[in-house]
Coordinates of C-alpha atoms in Angstrom, one line a residue:
Chain S
M176 CA 81.6 52.7 -57.5
Q177 CA 82.8 50.7 -60.6
R178 CA 86.5 50.6 -61.1
T179 CA 88.0 52.4 -64.0
T180 CA 89.4 50.1 -66.7
I181 CA 92.6 51.5 -68.4
G182 CA 93.8 49.9 -71.7
V183 CA 97.5 50.2 -72.3
F184 CA 98.9 49.4 -75.7
D185 CA 102.4 49.0 -77.0
S186 CA 104.1 47.2 -79.8
G187 CA 106.0 45.2 -77.2
F188 CA 107.3 45.4 -73.7
G189 CA 108.4 49.0 -73.3
G190 CA 104.9 50.2 -72.5
L191 CA 105.2 48.3 -69.2
T192 CA 107.3 51.2 -67.9
V193 CA 104.2 53.4 -68.5
L194 CA 102.1 50.8 -66.7
R195 CA 104.6 50.8 -63.8
A196 CA 104.3 54.6 -63.6
L197 CA 100.5 54.4 -63.6
L198 CA 100.2 51.9 -60.7
P199 CA 101.2 54.3 -57.8
L200 CA 99.2 57.1 -59.3
I201 CA 96.0 55.1 -60.0
P202 CA 96.3 52.0 -57.9
D203 CA 92.5 51.2 -57.8
A204 CA 92.0 50.6 -61.5
H205 CA 91.7 47.5 -63.7
Y206 CA 94.5 47.4 -66.3
I207 CA 94.4 45.6 -69.7
Y208 CA 97.8 45.6 -71.3
L209 CA 98.3 44.6 -74.9
G210 CA 101.8 44.1 -76.4
D211 CA 101.6 43.5 -80.2
T212 CA 104.8 41.4 -80.0
A213 CA 104.2 39.4 -83.1
R214 CA 104.4 42.5 -85.3
L215 CA 107.1 44.5 -83.5
P216 CA 109.2 46.5 -84.0
Y217 CA 106.9 49.1 -85.6
G218 CA 109.9 51.3 -86.4
A219 CA 110.7 49.7 -89.8
K220 CA 107.1 49.7 -91.0
S221 CA 105.2 52.3 -93.1
Q222 CA 102.8 54.8 -91.5
A223 CA 99.8 53.1 -93.0
T224 CA 100.7 49.7 -91.7
I225 CA 101.5 51.0 -88.2
A226 CA 98.1 52.9 -88.1
R227 CA 96.3 49.7 -89.2
Y228 CA 98.0 47.6 -86.5
A229 CA 97.4 50.2 -83.8
V230 CA 93.8 50.7 -84.7
E231 CA 93.1 47.0 -84.5
S232 CA 94.7 46.9 -81.0
A233 CA 92.8 50.0 -79.9
R234 CA 89.5 48.4 -81.0
F235 CA 90.3 45.2 -79.1
L236 CA 91.0 47.1 -75.9
A237 CA 87.9 49.2 -76.2
A238 CA 85.8 46.1 -76.9
R239 CA 87.4 44.4 -73.8
G240 CA 86.0 47.2 -71.7
A241 CA 88.6 49.9 -71.5
D242 CA 87.3 53.3 -70.4
L243 CA 90.5 55.1 -71.5
L244 CA 93.3 54.1 -73.8
V245 CA 97.0 54.8 -73.3
I246 CA 99.2 54.5 -76.4
A247 CA 102.4 53.6 -74.4
C248 CA 104.4 53.4 -77.6
N249 CA 106.3 56.3 -79.0
T250 CA 106.3 55.1 -82.6
A251 CA 102.6 54.4 -82.7
T252 CA 101.9 57.8 -81.0
A253 CA 104.3 59.6 -83.3
L254 CA 102.9 58.1 -86.5
A255 CA 99.3 57.1 -85.8
L256 CA 97.7 59.0 -82.9
P257 CA 95.1 60.8 -85.1
E258 CA 94.0 57.5 -86.7
I259 CA 93.7 55.7 -83.3
T260 CA 91.8 58.6 -81.8
A261 CA 89.4 58.7 -84.7
A262 CA 88.8 54.9 -84.6
A263 CA 88.6 54.4 -80.8
P264 CA 85.2 55.1 -79.1
I265 CA 87.0 56.1 -75.9
P266 CA 89.5 58.8 -74.9
V267 CA 93.1 58.2 -76.1
I268 CA 96.3 59.5 -74.5
G269 CA 99.7 59.1 -76.2
V270 CA 103.2 59.5 -74.8
V271 CA 104.7 62.3 -76.9
Q272 CA 102.6 65.3 -75.9
P273 CA 102.8 64.6 -72.1
G274 CA 106.6 64.2 -72.5
A275 CA 107.0 67.6 -74.2
Q276 CA 104.5 69.2 -71.7
A277 CA 106.5 67.8 -68.7
A278 CA 109.7 69.3 -70.2
A279 CA 108.1 72.7 -70.6
Q280 CA 106.7 72.6 -67.1
A281 CA 110.0 71.5 -65.6
L282 CA 111.9 74.4 -67.3
T283 CA 109.4 77.0 -66.2
L284 CA 109.8 75.7 -62.6
L285 CA 113.5 76.1 -62.6
S286 CA 114.5 78.5 -59.8
E287 CA 116.6 80.6 -62.2
P288 CA 114.7 80.9 -65.4
L289 CA 117.1 83.5 -66.8
A290 CA 119.8 80.8 -66.8
L291 CA 117.8 79.2 -69.6
G292 CA 118.9 81.9 -72.0
P293 CA 116.6 83.1 -74.8
E294 CA 115.9 79.6 -76.2
P295 CA 114.8 76.8 -73.9
Y296 CA 116.5 73.8 -75.4
V297 CA 115.5 70.2 -75.1
L298 CA 117.3 67.0 -76.3
V299 CA 115.1 64.1 -77.2
L300 CA 116.5 60.6 -77.1
A301 CA 114.4 58.1 -79.1
T302 CA 114.4 55.3 -81.7
A303 CA 115.3 56.0 -85.3
A304 CA 111.6 55.8 -86.3
T305 CA 110.4 58.3 -83.7
V306 CA 113.3 60.7 -84.6
A307 CA 112.4 60.4 -88.3
S308 CA 108.8 61.4 -87.5
H309 CA 109.9 64.6 -85.7
A310 CA 106.8 64.2 -83.5
Y311 CA 108.7 65.4 -80.4
R312 CA 110.2 68.4 -82.3
S313 CA 106.7 69.5 -83.3
A314 CA 105.2 68.9 -79.9
C315 CA 108.1 70.9 -78.3
A316 CA 107.8 73.7 -80.8
E317 CA 104.1 74.2 -80.0
L318 CA 105.2 74.8 -76.4
G319 CA 108.0 77.2 -77.3
L320 CA 110.8 74.7 -76.8
H321 CA 113.6 74.1 -79.3
A322 CA 114.3 70.4 -79.6
T323 CA 117.1 68.3 -81.0
E324 CA 116.3 64.7 -81.6
K325 CA 119.0 62.0 -81.3
A326 CA 118.4 58.4 -82.5
C327 CA 119.9 55.8 -80.1
P328 CA 119.2 52.5 -81.9
L329 CA 121.4 50.3 -79.6
L330 CA 119.6 51.2 -76.4
V331 CA 116.5 49.0 -76.9
P332 CA 118.6 45.8 -77.8
L333 CA 120.9 46.5 -74.8
V334 CA 117.9 46.8 -72.4
E335 CA 116.3 43.6 -73.9
E336 CA 119.6 41.8 -73.4
G337 CA 119.3 42.8 -69.7
W338 CA 122.5 44.8 -69.8
I339 CA 121.2 47.7 -67.7
D340 CA 124.0 48.4 -65.2
H341 CA 126.7 47.3 -67.6
P342 CA 130.0 48.8 -68.8
V343 CA 129.0 48.3 -72.5
T344 CA 125.8 50.2 -72.0
R345 CA 127.7 53.0 -70.2
D346 CA 130.1 53.2 -73.1
V347 CA 127.2 53.4 -75.6
L348 CA 125.5 56.1 -73.6
R349 CA 128.7 58.1 -73.4
I350 CA 129.1 57.9 -77.2
Y351 CA 125.5 58.8 -78.0
L352 CA 125.3 61.7 -75.4
T353 CA 128.8 63.1 -76.4
E354 CA 127.6 63.2 -80.0
A355 CA 124.3 64.9 -79.0
L356 CA 125.9 67.4 -76.6
A357 CA 128.4 68.4 -79.3
T358 CA 125.5 69.9 -81.2
C359 CA 123.4 71.5 -78.4
N360 CA 123.4 72.4 -74.7
P361 CA 120.0 71.2 -73.4
Q362 CA 118.3 72.2 -70.2
A363 CA 116.2 69.1 -70.3
I364 CA 116.5 65.6 -71.9
I365 CA 113.3 63.7 -72.8
L366 CA 113.5 59.9 -72.7
G367 CA 111.4 59.5 -75.8
C368 CA 111.3 55.7 -75.8
T369 CA 109.5 53.5 -73.3
H370 CA 112.6 51.3 -72.8
Y371 CA 114.8 54.2 -71.8
P372 CA 113.4 54.7 -68.2
L373 CA 115.2 51.5 -67.3
L374 CA 118.5 53.3 -68.1
A375 CA 117.5 56.6 -66.3
S376 CA 120.1 56.2 -63.6
E377 CA 122.9 55.4 -66.1
I378 CA 121.9 58.3 -68.3
A379 CA 122.0 60.6 -65.2
D380 CA 125.5 59.4 -64.4
T381 CA 126.7 59.9 -68.0
L382 CA 125.3 63.4 -68.0
R383 CA 127.2 64.3 -64.8
N384 CA 130.4 62.9 -66.3
L385 CA 129.9 65.1 -69.4
H386 CA 129.3 68.1 -67.1
S387 CA 125.7 68.5 -68.2
T388 CA 123.1 69.7 -65.7
A389 CA 120.1 68.9 -67.9
L390 CA 117.0 67.6 -66.2
I391 CA 115.8 64.1 -67.2
I392 CA 112.2 64.0 -68.3
D393 CA 110.6 60.5 -68.4
S394 CA 107.7 60.4 -70.9
A395 CA 106.3 57.3 -69.1
H396 CA 105.9 59.3 -65.8
A397 CA 104.6 62.3 -67.7
T398 CA 102.0 60.1 -69.5
A399 CA 100.8 58.5 -66.2
Q400 CA 100.3 62.0 -64.8
A401 CA 98.3 63.0 -67.9
V402 CA 96.1 59.9 -67.4
A403 CA 95.5 60.7 -63.8
A404 CA 94.6 64.3 -64.7
A405 CA 92.2 63.0 -67.5
L406 CA 90.5 60.8 -64.9
N407 CA 90.2 63.7 -62.4
M408 CA 92.2 61.8 -59.8
T409 CA 92.1 64.7 -57.4
S410 CA 91.5 62.5 -54.3
Q411 CA 94.1 60.4 -52.6
P412 CA 94.2 56.9 -54.1
T413 CA 92.6 54.2 -52.0
S414 CA 94.6 51.2 -50.9
T415 CA 92.8 48.9 -53.4
T416 CA 95.2 46.8 -55.3
A417 CA 95.2 47.1 -59.1
T418 CA 94.0 44.1 -61.2
F419 CA 95.5 43.1 -64.5
E420 CA 94.8 41.3 -67.8
C421 CA 97.8 41.0 -70.1
F422 CA 97.8 40.0 -73.8
A423 CA 100.7 39.4 -76.2
T424 CA 100.4 38.5 -79.9
D425 CA 103.4 36.3 -79.7
S426 CA 106.2 34.9 -77.5
V427 CA 104.4 34.8 -74.1
E428 CA 107.6 33.3 -72.6
K429 CA 109.7 36.3 -73.5
F430 CA 106.9 38.6 -72.4
Q431 CA 106.9 37.1 -68.9
R432 CA 110.7 37.3 -68.7
L433 CA 111.0 40.9 -69.8
G434 CA 107.8 41.9 -68.0
N435 CA 109.6 41.3 -64.7
L436 CA 112.4 43.6 -65.8
F437 CA 110.1 46.4 -66.9
L438 CA 107.2 46.2 -64.4
H439 CA 109.3 45.1 -61.3
Q440 CA 106.7 42.4 -60.6
P441 CA 105.9 39.1 -62.3
L442 CA 103.5 38.8 -65.1
I443 CA 102.1 35.4 -64.4
D444 CA 99.0 35.2 -66.6
V445 CA 99.9 36.5 -70.1
Q446 CA 97.3 35.4 -72.7
L447 CA 98.2 34.8 -76.4
L448 CA 96.1 36.9 -78.7
D449 CA 95.8 36.5 -82.5
L450 CA 95.2 39.8 -84.3
G451 CA 96.1 38.3 -87.7
G452 CA 99.4 38.8 -89.5
Chain W
M287 CA 123.5 30.2 -123.7
Q288 CA 120.9 31.8 -121.5
R289 CA 122.1 33.2 -118.2
T290 CA 121.2 31.5 -115.0
T291 CA 118.9 33.5 -112.8
I292 CA 119.5 33.1 -109.1
G293 CA 116.9 34.3 -106.6
V294 CA 118.2 35.3 -103.2
F295 CA 115.8 35.8 -100.3
D296 CA 116.3 37.3 -96.8
S297 CA 114.1 39.0 -94.2
G298 CA 116.3 42.0 -94.6
F299 CA 119.9 43.0 -95.5
G300 CA 122.0 40.3 -94.1
G301 CA 121.5 38.0 -97.1
L302 CA 123.5 40.6 -99.1
T303 CA 126.6 38.9 -97.6
V304 CA 125.5 35.7 -99.3
L305 CA 125.0 37.6 -102.6
R306 CA 128.5 39.1 -102.1
A307 CA 130.0 35.6 -101.7
L308 CA 128.1 34.4 -104.8
L309 CA 129.4 37.1 -107.1
P310 CA 133.0 36.0 -107.5
L311 CA 132.0 32.3 -107.7
I312 CA 129.1 32.8 -110.2
P313 CA 129.8 36.2 -111.9
D314 CA 127.8 35.5 -115.1
A315 CA 124.4 35.1 -113.5
H316 CA 121.4 37.4 -113.2
Y317 CA 120.5 37.9 -109.5
I318 CA 117.1 38.9 -108.1
Y319 CA 117.4 39.8 -104.4
L320 CA 114.3 40.2 -102.2
G321 CA 114.6 41.7 -98.7
D322 CA 111.3 41.4 -96.8
T323 CA 112.2 44.5 -94.8
A324 CA 108.6 45.4 -93.9
R325 CA 108.2 42.2 -91.9
L326 CA 111.6 41.8 -90.3
P327 CA 112.8 40.6 -88.0
Y328 CA 111.5 37.1 -88.4
G329 CA 113.0 36.1 -85.1
A330 CA 110.1 37.1 -82.8
K331 CA 107.5 35.5 -85.1
S332 CA 105.8 32.1 -84.9
Q333 CA 107.0 29.3 -87.2
A334 CA 103.7 29.4 -89.1
T335 CA 103.9 33.1 -89.8
I336 CA 107.6 32.8 -90.9
A337 CA 106.7 29.9 -93.2
R338 CA 103.9 31.9 -94.8
Y339 CA 106.0 35.0 -95.4
A340 CA 108.9 33.0 -96.8
V341 CA 106.7 31.0 -99.1
E342 CA 105.1 34.2 -100.5
S343 CA 108.6 35.5 -101.2
A344 CA 109.8 32.3 -102.7
R345 CA 106.8 32.2 -105.1
F346 CA 107.5 35.8 -106.1
L347 CA 111.1 35.0 -107.0
A348 CA 110.1 31.9 -108.9
A349 CA 107.5 33.8 -110.9
R350 CA 110.0 36.5 -111.6
G351 CA 112.2 33.9 -113.4
A352 CA 114.6 32.5 -110.8
D353 CA 116.1 29.1 -111.8
L354 CA 117.3 28.5 -108.3
L355 CA 116.4 30.0 -104.9
V356 CA 118.9 30.7 -102.1
I357 CA 117.3 31.2 -98.6
A358 CA 120.0 33.6 -97.4
C359 CA 118.3 33.9 -94.0
N360 CA 119.2 31.7 -91.0
T361 CA 115.8 32.1 -89.3
A362 CA 113.8 31.3 -92.4
T363 CA 116.1 28.3 -93.2
A364 CA 116.0 27.1 -89.6
L365 CA 112.2 27.3 -89.3
A366 CA 110.7 27.0 -92.7
L367 CA 113.0 25.3 -95.3
P368 CA 110.7 22.2 -95.8
E369 CA 107.7 24.5 -96.4
I370 CA 109.6 26.7 -98.9
T371 CA 111.0 23.6 -100.7
A372 CA 107.5 22.1 -101.0
A373 CA 106.0 25.4 -102.3
A374 CA 108.7 26.5 -104.7
P375 CA 108.8 25.0 -108.2
I376 CA 112.6 25.4 -108.4
P377 CA 115.6 24.0 -106.4
V378 CA 116.0 25.6 -103.0
I379 CA 119.3 26.0 -101.0
G380 CA 119.4 27.2 -97.4
V381 CA 122.2 28.5 -95.3
V382 CA 122.3 26.1 -92.3
Q383 CA 123.3 22.8 -94.0
P384 CA 126.1 24.3 -96.1
G385 CA 127.5 26.0 -92.9
A386 CA 127.5 22.7 -91.0
Q387 CA 129.0 20.9 -94.0
A388 CA 131.8 23.4 -94.4
A389 CA 132.7 23.0 -90.7
A390 CA 132.8 19.2 -91.1
Q391 CA 135.0 19.5 -94.2
A392 CA 137.3 22.0 -92.6
L393 CA 137.8 19.8 -89.5
T394 CA 138.6 16.7 -91.6
L395 CA 141.1 18.7 -93.6
L396 CA 143.1 19.8 -90.5
S397 CA 146.6 18.5 -90.8
E398 CA 146.5 16.9 -87.4
P399 CA 143.1 15.3 -87.1
L400 CA 144.1 13.5 -83.8
A401 CA 144.4 17.0 -82.2
L402 CA 140.6 17.1 -82.5
G403 CA 140.1 14.6 -79.8
P404 CA 137.3 12.1 -79.8
E405 CA 134.5 14.7 -80.3
P406 CA 134.8 17.3 -83.0
Y407 CA 133.4 20.4 -81.4
V408 CA 131.7 23.3 -83.1
L409 CA 130.5 26.6 -81.7
V410 CA 127.6 28.3 -83.5
L411 CA 127.1 32.0 -83.1
A412 CA 123.6 33.0 -84.2
T413 CA 120.5 35.1 -83.3
A414 CA 118.2 34.0 -80.4
A415 CA 115.6 32.6 -82.8
T416 CA 118.1 30.5 -84.8
V417 CA 119.6 29.2 -81.5
A418 CA 116.1 28.4 -80.2
S419 CA 115.4 26.3 -83.3
H420 CA 118.6 24.2 -82.7
A421 CA 118.7 23.8 -86.5
Y422 CA 122.5 24.1 -86.5
R423 CA 122.9 21.5 -83.7
S424 CA 120.8 19.1 -85.7
A425 CA 122.6 19.7 -88.9
C426 CA 126.0 19.3 -87.2
A427 CA 124.9 16.1 -85.4
E428 CA 124.0 14.5 -88.7
L429 CA 127.6 15.1 -89.7
G430 CA 129.1 13.8 -86.5
L431 CA 129.9 17.2 -85.0
H432 CA 128.9 18.3 -81.5
A433 CA 127.7 21.8 -81.5
T434 CA 127.1 24.4 -78.8
E435 CA 124.9 27.3 -79.9
K436 CA 125.4 30.8 -78.5
A437 CA 122.8 33.6 -79.0
C438 CA 124.5 37.0 -79.7
P439 CA 121.5 39.4 -79.9
L440 CA 123.5 42.6 -79.9
L441 CA 125.6 41.8 -83.0
V442 CA 122.9 42.6 -85.6
P443 CA 122.0 46.0 -84.1
L444 CA 125.8 46.8 -83.8
V445 CA 126.3 46.0 -87.5
E446 CA 123.2 47.9 -88.5
E447 CA 124.5 50.9 -86.5
G448 CA 127.7 50.7 -88.6
W449 CA 129.9 50.0 -85.6
I450 CA 132.0 47.4 -87.3
D451 CA 135.6 48.3 -86.3
H452 CA 134.5 49.8 -83.0
P453 CA 135.6 49.4 -79.4
V454 CA 132.1 48.7 -78.2
T455 CA 131.6 45.9 -80.7
R456 CA 135.0 44.4 -79.6
D457 CA 133.8 44.6 -76.0
V458 CA 130.6 42.8 -76.8
L459 CA 132.4 40.1 -78.8
R460 CA 134.8 39.6 -75.9
I461 CA 131.9 39.1 -73.5
Y462 CA 129.9 36.8 -75.8
L463 CA 133.0 34.7 -76.8
T464 CA 134.3 34.5 -73.2
E465 CA 130.9 33.2 -72.1
A466 CA 130.8 30.6 -74.9
L467 CA 134.4 29.4 -74.5
A468 CA 133.8 28.9 -70.8
T469 CA 131.4 26.0 -71.7
C470 CA 133.3 24.4 -74.7
N471 CA 136.6 24.3 -76.5
P472 CA 135.6 24.4 -80.2
Q473 CA 137.8 23.5 -83.2
A474 CA 135.5 25.5 -85.5
I475 CA 133.1 28.5 -85.1
I476 CA 130.2 28.8 -87.5
L477 CA 129.0 32.4 -88.2
G478 CA 125.3 31.4 -88.2
C479 CA 123.8 34.8 -89.0
T480 CA 124.2 36.6 -92.3
H481 CA 125.2 39.8 -90.5
Y482 CA 128.2 38.2 -88.8
P483 CA 130.6 38.0 -91.8
L484 CA 130.9 41.8 -91.5
L485 CA 132.5 41.1 -88.1
A486 CA 134.7 38.2 -89.2
S487 CA 138.0 40.1 -88.7
E488 CA 136.9 41.4 -85.2
I489 CA 135.8 37.9 -84.2
A490 CA 139.2 36.4 -85.4
D491 CA 141.0 39.1 -83.3
T492 CA 138.9 38.3 -80.2
L493 CA 139.5 34.6 -80.6
R494 CA 143.3 35.2 -80.7
N495 CA 143.1 37.3 -77.6
L496 CA 141.2 34.5 -75.9
H497 CA 143.8 32.0 -77.0
S498 CA 141.4 30.0 -79.2
T499 CA 142.7 28.6 -82.4
A500 CA 139.2 27.7 -83.7
L501 CA 138.6 28.0 -87.5
I502 CA 136.0 30.5 -88.5
I503 CA 133.4 29.1 -90.9
D504 CA 131.3 31.6 -92.8
S505 CA 127.9 30.2 -93.7
A506 CA 127.5 32.8 -96.4
H507 CA 130.6 31.5 -98.3
A508 CA 129.7 27.9 -97.6
T509 CA 126.2 28.6 -99.1
A510 CA 127.7 30.3 -102.2
Q511 CA 129.9 27.2 -102.8
A512 CA 126.8 24.9 -102.4
V513 CA 125.0 27.0 -105.0
A514 CA 128.0 26.8 -107.4
A515 CA 128.1 23.0 -106.9
A516 CA 124.3 22.7 -107.5
L517 CA 124.7 24.6 -110.8
N518 CA 127.7 22.4 -111.8
M519 CA 130.0 25.4 -112.1
T520 CA 133.0 23.2 -112.9
S521 CA 134.3 25.6 -115.6
Q522 CA 136.1 28.8 -114.9
P523 CA 133.7 31.7 -114.7
T524 CA 133.6 34.0 -117.7
S525 CA 134.3 37.6 -117.3
T526 CA 130.7 38.6 -117.8
T527 CA 129.5 41.0 -115.2
A528 CA 126.5 40.0 -113.1
T529 CA 123.2 41.8 -113.4
F530 CA 120.8 42.6 -110.6
E531 CA 117.3 43.3 -109.6
C532 CA 116.7 44.2 -106.1
F533 CA 113.3 44.4 -104.2
A534 CA 112.5 45.5 -100.7
T535 CA 109.1 45.4 -99.0
D536 CA 109.8 48.6 -97.1
S537 CA 112.4 51.3 -96.4
V538 CA 114.2 51.5 -99.7
E539 CA 116.4 54.3 -98.4
K540 CA 117.8 52.2 -95.5
F541 CA 118.2 49.3 -97.9
Q542 CA 120.4 51.3 -100.2
R543 CA 122.5 52.7 -97.3
L544 CA 123.1 49.3 -95.7
G545 CA 123.4 47.6 -99.1
N546 CA 126.6 49.4 -99.6
L547 CA 127.9 48.2 -96.2
F548 CA 127.0 44.5 -96.9
L549 CA 127.6 44.2 -100.6
H550 CA 130.6 46.5 -100.9
Q551 CA 128.9 48.1 -103.9
P552 CA 126.1 50.6 -104.3
L553 CA 122.5 49.3 -104.7
I554 CA 121.2 52.0 -106.9
D555 CA 117.9 50.6 -108.2
V556 CA 116.0 49.1 -105.2
Q557 CA 112.3 48.6 -106.1
L558 CA 109.6 48.7 -103.4
L559 CA 107.4 45.5 -103.4
D560 CA 104.1 45.1 -101.6
L561 CA 103.6 41.5 -100.4
G562 CA 100.7 42.5 -98.0
G563 CA 101.2 42.5 -94.4

């Protein structure tokens, strides 16, 4: 049987956390990762420009042989999923809807649903651009969840500086989460940026210190599960090792350095790709 | 006499600190500021792409009537000043050479030059891209100064978050400056990023706590003085109030909000400009 080829697209490195979540679920696939690093961050750009960039990348991955495309970028999903889906000749899965769905499922599985009160409440941590789009609030509302979105603009630079288990990062998390918890009392917290899973353990510690018992929902894991479901991965994965191609539109050196941090394995063969400017 | 028109270009908002330094020195000019916010940050992009973007912006400002162009962006100056100078039909002044020159002048003006030791030593704080270009090290070497360059990638996000007089920012400065001072004992510290003047007072406090007596050299002020010198501003400025035009290639709202922080006066009439993308 031919291997499934899964295309994974992000504006940069964060989508590697989605790739990392995919590997144990679908270990016998061929993966093509594209980080549009020359044009990141997408956050400051207009919706039309983001859609154009993302569609170019989606077409590249489909032409390269992808059977299914994962938009492992919250901003591109929040602002351009309809355009990408319309342009790509293959199935497309974004990160926002699986994240909201996973929160809804987790809350219904709680042993004491009455403890939720009348309004299941979710806090979404994300970049300023994703928050401004209110894509998570809409996706949560469709599932009957009330969502408050909190922009955490310093978390991506802190992760990219490598300050994961670091007192400054813990201070910043304490400040952001204290501000957010002053306005709501969530039962679940969605990590709405692909960089944030690297801070999951620090976020959990901070929540404990702030006496919150909210569940942490990782959109990257939720998306990987949605991909496995879409591919009907009902059988046990075989022991076959996944194979990779990796493309970046700029800064291959930085990609390899951060790739290790995000993917927990070296990215030795990153190819430079020119998609225009 | 016709007013001088000064074009000021930056990839974003930081160049507003150069504009702020220009106003008291040359208050009777007309200023055209262009922030290429749709394509920032330049740091992750290739030299050819940065040169193309900066040349497009320089041509726009010249066509708009600028008599002189200030490249108020360390990355664009470090990576593309020759291309901009060749393409622009007007005089061009960047931020790197004036910063190095000001450090050299300050060190020769010290009352006890012998205290400098045999090797005048300068520490340059800048973004990762500016450090990687070694533009400051080269400019300092031409003036007989030894320079160590320290990348401080978290400072721009902290300033843009508005965390100026903030304990987290003081912690980050303490960490960066402790690391830098472990490798050198500078007599002067150049603020090699246009965001950093907003942190000048916090940087001075941190240096005092670390028992450093290094002078702080602000490239923005040094550049403004170079512009005044180029325009032969030998007479006292008149009391005429400066006039402004302000263009941003994206996110006019963010520009107005941060403009207040950087310029210390509101930017009420920012125009959206499409330079392609």
